[in-house]
Amino acid sequence: MDLIDLRERFHEHGLYRDWPAAGPSLLLRALAHLPLDVLVDGGMFPPKAAARLAATSQAVQRLLARLEGRLPAHASVYPDLAGRDEVCTGLARLAGWAHVTTLSLDSCRLAGRAQWLARSLAPCTALTDLTLSNAGLADGDLTVEVAGALAALSSLSRLSLQGNLLQGSEGLRYCLLACPALTVLDLSDNKVQEQGWDHVSRGVSKVMTALYLQGNKLFLLGSFAIGDIFDENTRLATLRLGATRRSRTGISAIEIDWIRINLESAVALTELFLHGDSSGGQVLGDEGMEKVTLIAENCPRLATLDLSSNRITDVGASRLALAMRWGHFSALTALCLTENEVGDAGALELVQDTQHCPRFEQLALGRNRLSYEGIAALEAAWGREAAKGLWTRYSRLYSSF
C-alpha cells in the first residue's frame, strides 16, 4: 500500500474530519513506510491532539479499522504507547492483530509491567519475530504469565532481549523453554554472569541457529554454558561474543582458551564474532590468535571471523596467515581486523596467504597502522580492485602512531 493509495482511503472515509489538522499528515507519513509503524507518540502531535490520543483509544481503533480492519504484517510500537494501557488495549482488540508477524517494543518502558506485556502478546498468535530491546527488563519481569504468553506463540523464531538488565534466572529459563521453535536469540548488552549462564544454557532451544551474547561477562561458567549449548545444538551457526559500544566486556586470552575447549563440538559454526575492548579493557591480543586458529581447526565450516578491537599486531596477523597456509581456514570468506594495530608487513602477509582460502572474498583492515606505501602494496597483491573486498579506510590516520 503506497502513499497515494493511503491518501485516497483517508479522503474516501472522511478521516480528515476526525483528526486535528496535523494528525492525519503525521500518521499518513508513518503509514507510508514499510515496514509500517503504528505511530502513537504524543510528542509528535499538537497538544490538543496528543491529549485526545492519550485519553482514549477509540480514534486509533476507528482509524485502523477503516483501513480494512487489520494491521500490516510488521508493526512497531513507539515508547509512549507502552505507558498507556487504554491505547494498547484498543489496539490489541483489533481483529487484524492476529496477522502481525513482526512486533517491536524497542525502548518501551516494560519494567514492572509483566501483566501488561503478557496481555499485549496474547492476540499475536502469528508472531515470528519479537523485539523487547532496551526496555528495562529485569529478571523479576519475566514471570510465569509472560512465559505462558510466549508459549502460545508457537511460530516465534526470533527473540531480541538486547540492552536490558537480565542477569539470568529461572524466569529467563522458563521464557526460553516456552519457545521451542526459537532459532535466533539476542541477549547482548545484558548483565548475565556466573550462575545465570546455567539458566541460559538450559533454556536455549535445540534448533538455535544464531546466538548473540556480546556485552555479557563470560568467565569460566559462561564458557562452559556455550559448550553445553553447542552440545545440544547441531545447527548453531552464528555466535557473537565480546565487547560492544555500550558494554566494555572484551574477551581475554585466558577466556578464549576456555571458549576454544568448549567449542570442540561447534562443527556447524559459520560466523564467529570476538570483539575486544581496545579502550583499556580485555582483548585477545597476539597471544589469543593461537587459540583462535585452534578454534578454526575445530570448525571446518567457519566462513566469517570478526576480531575487531583486539590490539592485534603483526605478530598476531602472522599467526593467522600461518593458519591459512596450514588449511585451517579453508572455508573462510571474510576476515575483519578493524581497529587493531596491524602494520604493513602483517597485512601484506595476510593478503598473500588468502590464496590458501579458495572462497575468500573480504578482508577488513580499517583503522590499523598502515602507511601509504603499505596500502599500495596491499592493493597490488590483492590482485583485483581495492574497492572489491579489501577495506583499508582510515588506516593512514594511524600509521604514524
PDB file of N, CA, C and O in Angstrom, residues 186-254:
ATOM      1  N   ASP A 186      18.849 -12.987  20.921  1.00  0.00           N
ATOM      2  CA  ASP A 186      19.754 -11.862  21.161  1.00  0.00           C
ATOM      3  C   ASP A 186      19.687 -11.475  22.633  1.00  0.00           C
ATOM      4  O   ASP A 186      18.702 -10.912  23.099  1.00  0.00           O
ATOM      5  N   LEU A 187      20.750 -11.800  23.374  1.00  0.00           N
ATOM      6  CA  LEU A 187      20.864 -11.432  24.790  1.00  0.00           C
ATOM      7  C   LEU A 187      22.003 -10.445  25.003  1.00  0.00           C
ATOM      8  O   LEU A 187      22.491 -10.303  26.128  1.00  0.00           O
ATOM      9  N   SER A 188      22.419  -9.777  23.969  1.00  0.00           N
ATOM     10  CA  SER A 188      23.554  -8.869  24.072  1.00  0.00           C
ATOM     11  C   SER A 188      23.253  -7.686  24.980  1.00  0.00           C
ATOM     12  O   SER A 188      22.098  -7.284  25.153  1.00  0.00           O
ATOM     13  N   ASP A 189      24.307  -7.156  25.573  1.00  0.00           N
ATOM     14  CA  ASP A 189      24.220  -5.974  26.441  1.00  0.00           C
ATOM     15  C   ASP A 189      23.279  -6.164  27.609  1.00  0.00           C
ATOM     16  O   ASP A 189      22.473  -5.290  27.938  1.00  0.00           O
ATOM     17  N   ASN A 190      23.355  -7.320  28.252  1.00  0.00           N
ATOM     18  CA  ASN A 190      22.640  -7.557  29.500  1.00  0.00           C
ATOM     19  C   ASN A 190      23.651  -7.689  30.635  1.00  0.00           C
ATOM     20  O   ASN A 190      24.789  -7.257  30.517  1.00  0.00           O
ATOM     21  N   LYS A 191      23.247  -8.309  31.731  1.00  0.00           N
ATOM     22  CA  LYS A 191      24.106  -8.463  32.901  1.00  0.00           C
ATOM     23  C   LYS A 191      24.321  -9.932  33.254  1.00  0.00           C
ATOM     24  O   LYS A 191      24.606 -10.264  34.410  1.00  0.00           O
ATOM     25  N   VAL A 192      24.202 -10.804  32.269  1.00  0.00           N
ATOM     26  CA  VAL A 192      24.321 -12.232  32.532  1.00  0.00           C
ATOM     27  C   VAL A 192      25.736 -12.567  32.959  1.00  0.00           C
ATOM     28  O   VAL A 192      26.707 -12.164  32.313  1.00  0.00           O
ATOM     29  N   GLN A 193      25.866 -13.315  34.057  1.00  0.00           N
ATOM     30  CA  GLN A 193      27.174 -13.723  34.539  1.00  0.00           C
ATOM     31  C   GLN A 193      27.013 -14.863  35.539  1.00  0.00           C
ATOM     32  O   GLN A 193      25.919 -15.141  36.015  1.00  0.00           O
ATOM     33  N   GLU A 194      28.110 -15.530  35.819  1.00  0.00           N
ATOM     34  CA  GLU A 194      28.193 -16.594  36.820  1.00  0.00           C
ATOM     35  C   GLU A 194      27.060 -17.600  36.667  1.00  0.00           C
ATOM     36  O   GLU A 194      26.877 -18.179  35.602  1.00  0.00           O
ATOM     37  N   GLN A 195      26.266 -17.827  37.721  1.00  0.00           N
ATOM     38  CA  GLN A 195      25.236 -18.870  37.691  1.00  0.00           C
ATOM     39  C   GLN A 195      24.129 -18.578  36.680  1.00  0.00           C
ATOM     40  O   GLN A 195      23.398 -19.491  36.284  1.00  0.00           O
ATOM     41  N   GLY A 196      24.011 -17.344  36.270  1.00  0.00           N
ATOM     42  CA  GLY A 196      22.982 -17.009  35.294  1.00  0.00           C
ATOM     43  C   GLY A 196      23.170 -17.718  33.971  1.00  0.00           C
ATOM     44  O   GLY A 196      22.195 -17.988  33.251  1.00  0.00           O
ATOM     45  N   TRP A 197      24.416 -18.056  33.634  1.00  0.00           N
ATOM     46  CA  TRP A 197      24.674 -18.753  32.375  1.00  0.00           C
ATOM     47  C   TRP A 197      24.076 -20.149  32.368  1.00  0.00           C
ATOM     48  O   TRP A 197      23.719 -20.669  31.308  1.00  0.00           O
ATOM     49  N   ASP A 198      23.964 -20.764  33.524  1.00  0.00           N
ATOM     50  CA  ASP A 198      23.351 -22.097  33.590  1.00  0.00           C
ATOM     51  C   ASP A 198      21.898 -22.046  33.166  1.00  0.00           C
ATOM     52  O   ASP A 198      21.414 -22.928  32.445  1.00  0.00           O
ATOM     53  N   HIS A 199      21.195 -21.004  33.579  1.00  0.00           N
ATOM     54  CA  HIS A 199      19.788 -20.855  33.178  1.00  0.00           C
ATOM     55  C   HIS A 199      19.670 -20.619  31.678  1.00  0.00           C
ATOM     56  O   HIS A 199      18.737 -21.117  31.033  1.00  0.00           O
ATOM     57  N   VAL A 200      20.607 -19.869  31.111  1.00  0.00           N
ATOM     58  CA  VAL A 200      20.582 -19.625  29.671  1.00  0.00           C
ATOM     59  C   VAL A 200      20.800 -20.925  28.905  1.00  0.00           C
ATOM     60  O   VAL A 200      20.050 -21.248  27.975  1.00  0.00           O
ATOM     61  N   SER A 201      21.821 -21.681  29.279  1.00  0.00           N
ATOM     62  CA  SER A 201      22.142 -22.911  28.550  1.00  0.00           C
ATOM     63  C   SER A 201      21.030 -23.946  28.665  1.00  0.00           C
ATOM     64  O   SER A 201      20.769 -24.702  27.725  1.00  0.00           O
ATOM     65  N   ARG A 202      20.348 -23.985  29.793  1.00  0.00           N
ATOM     66  CA  ARG A 202      19.263 -24.959  29.992  1.00  0.00           C
ATOM     67  C   ARG A 202      17.960 -24.529  29.333  1.00  0.00           C
ATOM     68  O   ARG A 202      17.043 -25.332  29.174  1.00  0.00           O
ATOM     69  N   GLY A 203      17.879 -23.248  28.937  1.00  0.00           N
ATOM     70  CA  GLY A 203      16.646 -22.770  28.332  1.00  0.00           C
ATOM     71  C   GLY A 203      16.681 -22.658  26.822  1.00  0.00           C
ATOM     72  O   GLY A 203      15.633 -22.660  26.166  1.00  0.00           O
ATOM     73  N   VAL A 204      17.883 -22.558  26.232  1.00  0.00           N
ATOM     74  CA  VAL A 204      18.008 -22.360  24.791  1.00  0.00           C
ATOM     75  C   VAL A 204      17.453 -23.559  24.029  1.00  0.00           C
ATOM     76  O   VAL A 204      17.676 -24.712  24.406  1.00  0.00           O
ATOM     77  N   SER A 205      16.732 -23.288  22.950  1.00  0.00           N
ATOM     78  CA  SER A 205      16.117 -24.351  22.160  1.00  0.00           C
ATOM     79  C   SER A 205      17.174 -25.181  21.441  1.00  0.00           C
ATOM     80  O   SER A 205      18.314 -24.753  21.270  1.00  0.00           O
ATOM     81  N   LYS A 206      16.777 -26.342  20.983  1.00  0.00           N
ATOM     82  CA  LYS A 206      17.693 -27.259  20.308  1.00  0.00           C
ATOM     83  C   LYS A 206      17.732 -27.043  18.801  1.00  0.00           C
ATOM     84  O   LYS A 206      18.381 -27.811  18.095  1.00  0.00           O
ATOM     85  N   VAL A 207      17.038 -26.015  18.328  1.00  0.00           N
ATOM     86  CA  VAL A 207      17.071 -25.694  16.893  1.00  0.00           C
ATOM     87  C   VAL A 207      17.678 -24.318  16.663  1.00  0.00           C
ATOM     88  O   VAL A 207      17.511 -23.723  15.604  1.00  0.00           O
ATOM     89  N   MET A 208      18.404 -23.813  17.651  1.00  0.00           N
ATOM     90  CA  MET A 208      19.006 -22.488  17.567  1.00  0.00           C
ATOM     91  C   MET A 208      20.039 -22.430  16.448  1.00  0.00           C
ATOM     92  O   MET A 208      20.857 -23.332  16.284  1.00  0.00           O
ATOM     93  N   THR A 209      19.990 -21.339  15.667  1.00  0.00           N
ATOM     94  CA  THR A 209      20.968 -21.140  14.598  1.00  0.00           C
ATOM     95  C   THR A 209      21.844 -19.916  14.833  1.00  0.00           C
ATOM     96  O   THR A 209      22.937 -19.831  14.255  1.00  0.00           O
ATOM     97  N   ALA A 210      21.404 -18.955  15.647  1.00  0.00           N
ATOM     98  CA  ALA A 210      22.184 -17.739  15.897  1.00  0.00           C
ATOM     99  C   ALA A 210      22.014 -17.317  17.348  1.00  0.00           C
ATOM    100  O   ALA A 210      20.892 -17.250  17.854  1.00  0.00           O
ATOM    101  N   LEU A 211      23.155 -17.021  18.005  1.00  0.00           N
ATOM    102  CA  LEU A 211      23.143 -16.656  19.418  1.00  0.00           C
ATOM    103  C   LEU A 211      24.036 -15.440  19.616  1.00  0.00           C
ATOM    104  O   LEU A 211      25.233 -15.474  19.326  1.00  0.00           O
ATOM    105  N   TYR A 212      23.442 -14.339  20.098  1.00  0.00           N
ATOM    106  CA  TYR A 212      24.164 -13.083  20.300  1.00  0.00           C
ATOM    107  C   TYR A 212      24.320 -12.852  21.809  1.00  0.00           C
ATOM    108  O   TYR A 212      23.347 -12.559  22.504  1.00  0.00           O
ATOM    109  N   LEU A 213      25.544 -12.982  22.309  1.00  0.00           N
ATOM    110  CA  LEU A 213      25.807 -12.879  23.745  1.00  0.00           C
ATOM    111  C   LEU A 213      26.810 -11.783  24.073  1.00  0.00           C
ATOM    112  O   LEU A 213      27.255 -11.675  25.219  1.00  0.00           O
ATOM    113  N   GLN A 214      27.200 -10.961  23.097  1.00  0.00           N
ATOM    114  CA  GLN A 214      28.191  -9.931  23.366  1.00  0.00           C
ATOM    115  C   GLN A 214      27.669  -8.929  24.387  1.00  0.00           C
ATOM    116  O   GLN A 214      26.474  -8.713  24.516  1.00  0.00           O
ATOM    117  N   GLY A 215      28.605  -8.347  25.138  1.00  0.00           N
ATOM    118  CA  GLY A 215      28.197  -7.383  26.165  1.00  0.00           C
ATOM    119  C   GLY A 215      27.859  -8.010  27.488  1.00  0.00           C
ATOM    120  O   GLY A 215      27.363  -7.330  28.384  1.00  0.00           O
ATOM    121  N   ASN A 216      28.109  -9.312  27.652  1.00  0.00           N
ATOM    122  CA  ASN A 216      27.920 -10.006  28.922  1.00  0.00           C
ATOM    123  C   ASN A 216      29.266 -10.575  29.382  1.00  0.00           C
ATOM    124  O   ASN A 216      30.145 -10.840  28.570  1.00  0.00           O
ATOM    125  N   LYS A 217      29.409 -10.781  30.670  1.00  0.00           N
ATOM    126  CA  LYS A 217      30.651 -11.314  31.219  1.00  0.00           C
ATOM    127  C   LYS A 217      30.609 -12.837  31.204  1.00  0.00           C
ATOM    128  O   LYS A 217      29.769 -13.458  31.855  1.00  0.00           O
ATOM    129  N   LEU A 218      31.530 -13.429  30.471  1.00  0.00           N
ATOM    130  CA  LEU A 218      31.545 -14.885  30.324  1.00  0.00           C
ATOM    131  C   LEU A 218      32.253 -15.584  31.487  1.00  0.00           C
ATOM    132  O   LEU A 218      31.646 -16.375  32.213  1.00  0.00           O
ATOM    133  N   PHE A 219      33.521 -15.325  31.635  1.00  0.00           N
ATOM    134  CA  PHE A 219      34.357 -16.042  32.582  1.00  0.00           C
ATOM    135  C   PHE A 219      34.266 -17.550  32.330  1.00  0.00           C
ATOM    136  O   PHE A 219      33.924 -17.993  31.244  1.00  0.00           O
ATOM    137  N   LEU A 220      34.547 -18.347  33.334  1.00  0.00           N
ATOM    138  CA  LEU A 220      34.597 -19.799  33.164  1.00  0.00           C
ATOM    139  C   LEU A 220      33.214 -20.403  32.972  1.00  0.00           C
ATOM    140  O   LEU A 220      32.991 -21.231  32.087  1.00  0.00           O
ATOM    141  N   LEU A 221      32.237 -19.976  33.796  1.00  0.00           N
ATOM    142  CA  LEU A 221      30.892 -20.558  33.721  1.00  0.00           C
ATOM    143  C   LEU A 221      30.209 -20.221  32.401  1.00  0.00           C
ATOM    144  O   LEU A 221      29.475 -21.039  31.849  1.00  0.00           O
ATOM    145  N   GLY A 222      30.440 -19.028  31.898  1.00  0.00           N
ATOM    146  CA  GLY A 222      29.864 -18.664  30.612  1.00  0.00           C
ATOM    147  C   GLY A 222      30.440 -19.494  29.484  1.00  0.00           C
ATOM    148  O   GLY A 222      29.726 -19.897  28.560  1.00  0.00           O
ATOM    149  N   SER A 223      31.733 -19.790  29.558  1.00  0.00           N
ATOM    150  CA  SER A 223      32.368 -20.635  28.537  1.00  0.00           C
ATOM    151  C   SER A 223      31.805 -22.041  28.577  1.00  0.00           C
ATOM    152  O   SER A 223      31.550 -22.658  27.531  1.00  0.00           O
ATOM    153  N   PHE A 224      31.609 -22.571  29.779  1.00  0.00           N
ATOM    154  CA  PHE A 224      31.006 -23.898  29.914  1.00  0.00           C
ATOM    155  C   PHE A 224      29.585 -23.911  29.355  1.00  0.00           C
ATOM    156  O   PHE A 224      29.167 -24.880  28.712  1.00  0.00           O
ATOM    157  N   ALA A 225      28.840 -22.833  29.610  1.00  0.00           N
ATOM    158  CA  ALA A 225      27.465 -22.753  29.112  1.00  0.00           C
ATOM    159  C   ALA A 225      27.428 -22.782  27.592  1.00  0.00           C
ATOM    160  O   ALA A 225      26.569 -23.436  26.989  1.00  0.00           O
ATOM    161  N   ILE A 226      28.371 -22.080  26.963  1.00  0.00           N
ATOM    162  CA  ILE A 226      28.438 -22.089  25.500  1.00  0.00           C
ATOM    163  C   ILE A 226      28.712 -23.494  24.997  1.00  0.00           C
ATOM    164  O   ILE A 226      28.115 -23.959  24.009  1.00  0.00           O
ATOM    165  N   GLY A 227      29.607 -24.204  25.672  1.00  0.00           N
ATOM    166  CA  GLY A 227      29.868 -25.586  25.296  1.00  0.00           C
ATOM    167  C   GLY A 227      28.636 -26.461  25.410  1.00  0.00           C
ATOM    168  O   GLY A 227      28.359 -27.289  24.529  1.00  0.00           O
ATOM    169  N   ASP A 228      27.867 -26.288  26.496  1.00  0.00           N
ATOM    170  CA  ASP A 228      26.632 -27.069  26.672  1.00  0.00           C
ATOM    171  C   ASP A 228      25.619 -26.762  25.577  1.00  0.00           C
ATOM    172  O   ASP A 228      24.919 -27.657  25.096  1.00  0.00           O
ATOM    173  N   ILE A 229      25.543 -25.506  25.195  1.00  0.00           N
ATOM    174  CA  ILE A 229      24.608 -25.117  24.140  1.00  0.00           C
ATOM    175  C   ILE A 229      24.975 -25.772  22.819  1.00  0.00           C
ATOM    176  O   ILE A 229      24.115 -26.300  22.106  1.00  0.00           O
ATOM    177  N   PHE A 230      26.256 -25.766  22.485  1.00  0.00           N
ATOM    178  CA  PHE A 230      26.688 -26.386  21.233  1.00  0.00           C
ATOM    179  C   PHE A 230      26.535 -27.910  21.276  1.00  0.00           C
ATOM    180  O   PHE A 230      26.292 -28.532  20.239  1.00  0.00           O
ATOM    181  N   ASP A 231      26.671 -28.501  22.446  1.00  0.00           N
ATOM    182  CA  ASP A 231      26.465 -29.947  22.557  1.00  0.00           C
ATOM    183  C   ASP A 231      25.029 -30.337  22.222  1.00  0.00           C
ATOM    184  O   ASP A 231      24.780 -31.424  21.687  1.00  0.00           O
ATOM    185  N   GLU A 232      24.080 -29.441  22.530  1.00  0.00           N
ATOM    186  CA  GLU A 232      22.661 -29.721  22.301  1.00  0.00           C
ATOM    187  C   GLU A 232      22.153 -29.189  20.965  1.00  0.00           C
ATOM    188  O   GLU A 232      21.050 -29.523  20.549  1.00  0.00           O
ATOM    189  N   ASN A 233      22.946 -28.330  20.315  1.00  0.00           N
ATOM    190  CA  ASN A 233      22.508 -27.699  19.062  1.00  0.00           C
ATOM    191  C   ASN A 233      23.460 -28.061  17.935  1.00  0.00           C
ATOM    192  O   ASN A 233      24.592 -27.588  17.906  1.00  0.00           O
ATOM    193  N   THR A 234      23.003 -28.850  17.026  1.00  0.00           N
ATOM    194  CA  THR A 234      23.835 -29.227  15.876  1.00  0.00           C
ATOM    195  C   THR A 234      23.688 -28.243  14.721  1.00  0.00           C
ATOM    196  O   THR A 234      24.383 -28.378  13.713  1.00  0.00           O
ATOM    197  N   ARG A 235      22.782 -27.237  14.852  1.00  0.00           N
ATOM    198  CA  ARG A 235      22.543 -26.273  13.782  1.00  0.00           C
ATOM    199  C   ARG A 235      23.096 -24.890  14.081  1.00  0.00           C
ATOM    200  O   ARG A 235      23.027 -24.000  13.234  1.00  0.00           O
ATOM    201  N   LEU A 236      23.627 -24.679  15.274  1.00  0.00           N
ATOM    202  CA  LEU A 236      24.062 -23.346  15.687  1.00  0.00           C
ATOM    203  C   LEU A 236      25.216 -22.870  14.807  1.00  0.00           C
ATOM    204  O   LEU A 236      26.317 -23.414  14.854  1.00  0.00           O
ATOM    205  N   ALA A 237      24.958 -21.830  14.013  1.00  0.00           N
ATOM    206  CA  ALA A 237      25.917 -21.383  13.003  1.00  0.00           C
ATOM    207  C   ALA A 237      26.535 -20.028  13.309  1.00  0.00           C
ATOM    208  O   ALA A 237      27.609 -19.719  12.796  1.00  0.00           O
ATOM    209  N   THR A 238      25.882 -19.198  14.121  1.00  0.00           N
ATOM    210  CA  THR A 238      26.375 -17.841  14.393  1.00  0.00           C
ATOM    211  C   THR A 238      26.523 -17.632  15.891  1.00  0.00           C
ATOM    212  O   THR A 238      25.584 -17.868  16.651  1.00  0.00           O
ATOM    213  N   LEU A 239      27.698 -17.172  16.302  1.00  0.00           N
ATOM    214  CA  LEU A 239      27.963 -16.897  17.718  1.00  0.00           C
ATOM    215  C   LEU A 239      28.681 -15.558  17.821  1.00  0.00           C
ATOM    216  O   LEU A 239      29.712 -15.343  17.182  1.00  0.00           O
ATOM    217  N   ARG A 240      28.123 -14.658  18.639  1.00  0.00           N
ATOM    218  CA  ARG A 240      28.723 -13.340  18.834  1.00  0.00           C
ATOM    219  C   ARG A 240      29.050 -13.141  20.309  1.00  0.00           C
ATOM    220  O   ARG A 240      28.179 -13.225  21.168  1.00  0.00           O
ATOM    221  N   LEU A 241      30.336 -12.863  20.577  1.00  0.00           N
ATOM    222  CA  LEU A 241      30.828 -12.679  21.937  1.00  0.00           C
ATOM    223  C   LEU A 241      31.691 -11.424  21.993  1.00  0.00           C
ATOM    224  O   LEU A 241      32.104 -10.885  20.964  1.00  0.00           O
ATOM    225  N   GLY A 242      31.984 -10.986  23.213  1.00  0.00           N
ATOM    226  CA  GLY A 242      32.909  -9.877  23.380  1.00  0.00           C
ATOM    227  C   GLY A 242      32.249  -8.563  23.707  1.00  0.00           C
ATOM    228  O   GLY A 242      31.116  -8.504  24.192  1.00  0.00           O
ATOM    229  N   ALA A 243      32.962  -7.492  23.412  1.00  0.00           N
ATOM    230  CA  ALA A 243      32.535  -6.155  23.800  1.00  0.00           C
ATOM    231  C   ALA A 243      31.592  -5.536  22.780  1.00  0.00           C
ATOM    232  O   ALA A 243      31.540  -5.937  21.615  1.00  0.00           O
ATOM    233  N   THR A 244      30.836  -4.553  23.233  1.00  0.00           N
ATOM    234  CA  THR A 244      30.016  -3.707  22.376  1.00  0.00           C
ATOM    235  C   THR A 244      30.331  -2.262  22.731  1.00  0.00           C
ATOM    236  O   THR A 244      31.065  -1.978  23.677  1.00  0.00           O
ATOM    237  N   ARG A 245      29.762  -1.336  22.003  1.00  0.00           N
ATOM    238  CA  ARG A 245      29.990   0.078  22.313  1.00  0.00           C
ATOM    239  C   ARG A 245      29.354   0.471  23.635  1.00  0.00           C
ATOM    240  O   ARG A 245      29.754   1.439  24.275  1.00  0.00           O
ATOM    241  N   ARG A 246      28.348  -0.267  24.041  1.00  0.00           N
ATOM    242  CA  ARG A 246      27.676   0.031  25.303  1.00  0.00           C
ATOM    243  C   ARG A 246      28.329  -0.700  26.469  1.00  0.00           C
ATOM    244  O   ARG A 246      28.507  -0.134  27.548  1.00  0.00           O
ATOM    245  N   SER A 247      28.652  -1.959  26.289  1.00  0.00           N
ATOM    246  CA  SER A 247      29.205  -2.785  27.368  1.00  0.00           C
ATOM    247  C   SER A 247      30.643  -3.155  27.037  1.00  0.00           C
ATOM    248  O   SER A 247      30.889  -3.926  26.116  1.00  0.00           O
ATOM    249  N   ARG A 248      31.585  -2.625  27.788  1.00  0.00           N
ATOM    250  CA  ARG A 248      33.005  -2.870  27.554  1.00  0.00           C
ATOM    251  C   ARG A 248      33.424  -4.181  28.209  1.00  0.00           C
ATOM    252  O   ARG A 248      34.116  -4.207  29.223  1.00  0.00           O
ATOM    253  N   THR A 249      33.000  -5.282  27.620  1.00  0.00           N
ATOM    254  CA  THR A 249      33.286  -6.602  28.179  1.00  0.00           C
ATOM    255  C   THR A 249      33.993  -7.446  27.125  1.00  0.00           C
ATOM    256  O   THR A 249      33.389  -8.336  26.520  1.00  0.00           O
ATOM    257  N   GLY A 250      35.244  -7.135  26.888  1.00  0.00           N
ATOM    258  CA  GLY A 250      36.013  -7.893  25.913  1.00  0.00           C
ATOM    259  C   GLY A 250      36.383  -9.274  26.428  1.00  0.00           C
ATOM    260  O   GLY A 250      36.100  -9.637  27.574  1.00  0.00           O
ATOM    261  N   ILE A 251      37.037 -10.047  25.580  1.00  0.00           N
ATOM    262  CA  ILE A 251      37.452 -11.403  25.919  1.00  0.00           C
ATOM    263  C   ILE A 251      38.964 -11.420  26.075  1.00  0.00           C
ATOM    264  O   ILE A 251      39.696 -10.925  25.207  1.00  0.00           O
ATOM    265  N   SER A 252      39.437 -11.997  27.163  1.00  0.00           N
ATOM    266  CA  SER A 252      40.869 -12.067  27.411  1.00  0.00           C
ATOM    267  C   SER A 252      41.463 -13.308  26.754  1.00  0.00           C
ATOM    268  O   SER A 252      40.746 -14.204  26.288  1.00  0.00           O
ATOM    269  N   ALA A 253      42.790 -13.375  26.724  1.00  0.00           N
ATOM    270  CA  ALA A 253      43.476 -14.524  26.151  1.00  0.00           C
ATOM    271  C   ALA A 253      43.184 -15.792  26.946  1.00  0.00           C
ATOM    272  O   ALA A 253      43.164 -16.904  26.399  1.00  0.00           O
ATOM    273  N   ILE A 254      42.945 -15.655  28.264  1.00  0.00           N
ATOM    274  CA  ILE A 254      42.604 -16.822  29.083  1.00  0.00           C
ATOM    275  C   ILE A 254      41.204 -17.311  28.760  1.00  0.00           C
ATOM    276  O   ILE A 254      40.954 -18.509  28.604  1.00  0.00           O
TER     277      ILE A 254
END
